[in-house]
Amino acid sequence: MYMTSDRHERELIEAAIRDAHEMRAIAIADGLKAFAVWLKQEFIVLMNLVKHRKASSELTHTHHAV
């Protein structure tokens, strides 16, 4: 049976902790990227609504002025 030394076991644990931190950092980065994409899409929708509302308002004012 293979027995690990305390030092080797500690190194394995430290490597596992580093891997976990790296995976967590990647997950956070992926979440931030997804949030940025969503935020950009929401901004585009908002700008289209503002543009539509402005155009609609201009049509209404033009119509009443005539």
C-alpha positions as semicolon CSV with decimal commas, in nm:
position;residue;x (nm);y (nm);z (nm)
1;M;0,000;0,000;0,000
2;Y;0,124;0,346;-0,090
3;M;0,165;0,577;0,210
4;T;0,197;0,952;0,159
5;S;0,423;1,159;0,372
6;D;0,285;1,453;0,566
7;R;0,474;1,688;0,335
8;H;0,336;1,524;0,022
9;E;-0,016;1,527;0,167
10;R;0,018;1,897;0,255
11;E;0,139;1,972;-0,100
12;L;-0,162;1,788;-0,244
13;I;-0,398;1,984;-0,018
14;E;-0,232;2,315;-0,109
15;A;-0,256;2,229;-0,480
16;A;-0,625;2,141;-0,438
17;I;-0,685;2,474;-0,260
18;R;-0,506;2,663;-0,540
19;D;-0,717;2,479;-0,799
20;A;-1,034;2,565;-0,608
21;H;-0,937;2,932;-0,589
22;E;-0,857;2,934;-0,959
23;M;-1,189;2,769;-1,047
24;R;-1,372;3,018;-0,824
25;A;-1,194;3,309;-0,994
26;I;-1,287;3,170;-1,337
27;A;-1,650;3,128;-1,229
28;I;-1,661;3,485;-1,099
29;A;-1,506;3,615;-1,422
30;D;-1,757;3,417;-1,629
31;G;-2,041;3,556;-1,418
32;L;-1,914;3,910;-1,466
33;K;-1,888;3,858;-1,842
34;A;-2,244;3,725;-1,855
35;F;-2,364;4,021;-1,648
36;A;-2,184;4,264;-1,881
37;V;-2,351;4,104;-2,185
38;W;-2,693;4,124;-2,016
39;L;-2,633;4,486;-1,912
40;K;-2,532;4,581;-2,267
41;Q;-2,848;4,419;-2,406
42;E;-3,064;4,601;-2,150
43;F;-2,895;4,930;-2,240
44;I;-2,966;4,873;-2,610
45;V;-3,333;4,798;-2,531
46;L;-3,355;5,112;-2,316
47;M;-3,197;5,328;-2,586
48;N;-3,440;5,190;-2,845
49;L;-3,732;5,271;-2,614
50;V;-3,602;5,624;-2,562
51;K;-3,551;5,668;-2,937
52;H;-3,902;5,532;-3,009
53;R;-4,059;5,751;-2,743
54;K;-3,875;6,059;-2,872
55;A;-3,984;5,986;-3,231
56;S;-4,341;5,927;-3,114
57;S;-4,336;6,250;-2,914
58;E;-4,205;6,445;-3,213
59;L;-4,481;6,302;-3,432
60;T;-4,743;6,401;-3,175
61;H;-4,609;6,757;-3,148
62;T;-4,585;6,788;-3,528
63;H;-4,939;6,656;-3,564
64;H;-5,081;6,903;-3,311
65;A;-4,889;7,193;-3,465
66;V;-5,051;7,136;-3,806
